[in-house]
Amino acid sequence: MDNSSDTLRLDKFSRQLHNYLLLAHKSALLVSDVDKANLNILLTMLGGLDKDIIDAYYGLFGETAKPVEQLALKYRVTQDALREIIAKDLHRLSISPEWQMMMRRMKPIVQKKIGFTI
């Protein structure tokens, strides 16, 4: 499942986090175990349910990425409502000092891939 083309309405900062989560799912070489541990800590800021949604949507931490349709059925919300939840969660995390610090510590190639510029 590739959620990279799913229709999420994201601002610039949320898009950077979205790109990083896609990268974390696809490339074990670019995202280190330490980065994944920090990402897990960052996602816990959302609370259990929202973290589960983000983990499942992006296929993080060994999960298979799930499409919006499947997650909407599981959580008994509309597909649009689920997209809004994901976008809201990404925005919340993308403006956090923790995420900003994580981005500054990333390898330059990762920063480039997610669209981060200093």
XYZ file of C-alpha atoms in Angstrom:
118
model
C 0.000 0.000 0.000
C 1.383 3.389 -0.996
C -0.214 6.326 0.772
C 2.078 8.859 -0.882
C -0.583 9.856 -3.405
C -3.534 9.932 -1.004
C -5.323 13.266 -0.844
C -4.258 14.947 2.379
C -4.490 18.725 2.660
C -1.202 19.640 4.282
C 0.705 22.845 4.897
C 4.454 23.054 4.241
C 5.486 21.838 7.703
C 2.981 18.985 7.777
C 4.131 17.942 4.292
C 7.724 17.643 5.561
C 6.608 15.314 8.351
C 4.407 13.374 5.908
C 7.409 12.913 3.603
C 9.547 11.778 6.538
C 6.961 9.198 7.624
C 6.819 7.833 4.080
C 10.611 7.673 4.063
C 10.687 5.967 7.480
C 8.417 3.250 6.089
C 10.343 2.762 2.836
C 14.014 3.211 3.677
C 15.722 1.528 6.596
C 19.050 2.857 5.341
C 18.154 6.546 5.505
C 16.232 6.447 8.781
C 18.351 5.018 11.591
C 17.116 3.022 14.568
C 17.767 6.066 16.775
C 15.656 8.208 14.421
C 12.865 5.619 14.554
C 13.007 5.553 18.364
C 12.773 9.353 18.421
C 9.900 9.191 15.954
C 8.064 6.729 18.194
C 8.488 9.103 21.136
C 7.264 12.019 19.009
C 4.161 10.091 17.956
C 3.259 9.283 21.568
C 2.522 12.997 21.952
C -0.649 12.324 19.962
C -2.178 9.865 22.397
C -2.941 6.205 21.801
C -5.719 6.307 19.226
C -4.199 8.974 17.001
C -0.770 7.324 17.221
C -2.334 4.022 16.149
C -3.964 5.738 13.159
C -0.691 7.353 12.051
C 1.273 4.117 12.601
C -1.243 2.146 10.531
C -1.632 4.751 7.777
C 2.113 5.063 7.187
C 3.005 1.450 7.994
C 5.414 2.363 10.765
C 7.229 0.074 13.184
C 6.706 -3.114 11.202
C 3.077 -2.507 10.280
C 1.798 -2.702 6.740
C 0.515 0.655 5.489
C -3.282 0.673 5.433
C -5.417 2.684 3.001
C -7.774 5.396 4.223
C -10.773 3.269 3.255
C -9.723 0.401 5.515
C -8.858 2.655 8.457
C -12.103 4.620 8.110
C -14.071 1.382 8.395
C -12.029 0.217 11.376
C -12.501 3.469 13.290
C -16.082 3.997 12.070
C -15.545 7.409 10.547
C -15.861 8.720 7.017
C -12.817 8.723 4.767
C -12.814 12.528 4.775
C -12.954 12.585 8.577
C -10.001 10.199 8.742
C -8.004 12.366 6.325
C -8.776 15.377 8.529
C -7.604 13.480 11.630
C -4.337 12.549 9.919
C -3.786 16.109 8.653
C -4.552 17.572 12.099
C -2.167 15.142 13.790
C 0.605 15.877 11.303
C 0.161 19.611 11.784
C 0.208 19.284 15.557
C 3.456 17.336 15.469
C 5.066 19.366 12.678
C 5.003 22.578 14.705
C 6.310 20.958 17.879
C 9.800 21.848 19.130
C 10.571 18.119 19.268
C 9.992 17.659 15.534
C 11.905 20.840 14.707
C 14.870 19.514 16.691
C 14.641 16.107 14.980
C 14.719 17.742 11.540
C 17.816 19.759 12.340
C 19.662 16.588 13.387
C 18.799 14.595 10.264
C 21.323 13.665 7.621
C 21.437 16.285 4.842
C 20.155 13.751 2.301
C 17.098 13.079 4.479
C 16.512 16.805 4.955
C 16.596 17.245 1.186
C 14.210 14.348 0.553
C 11.606 15.711 2.970
C 11.893 19.293 1.718
C 13.573 20.819 4.773
C 15.646 23.933 4.197
C 17.462 25.951 6.820
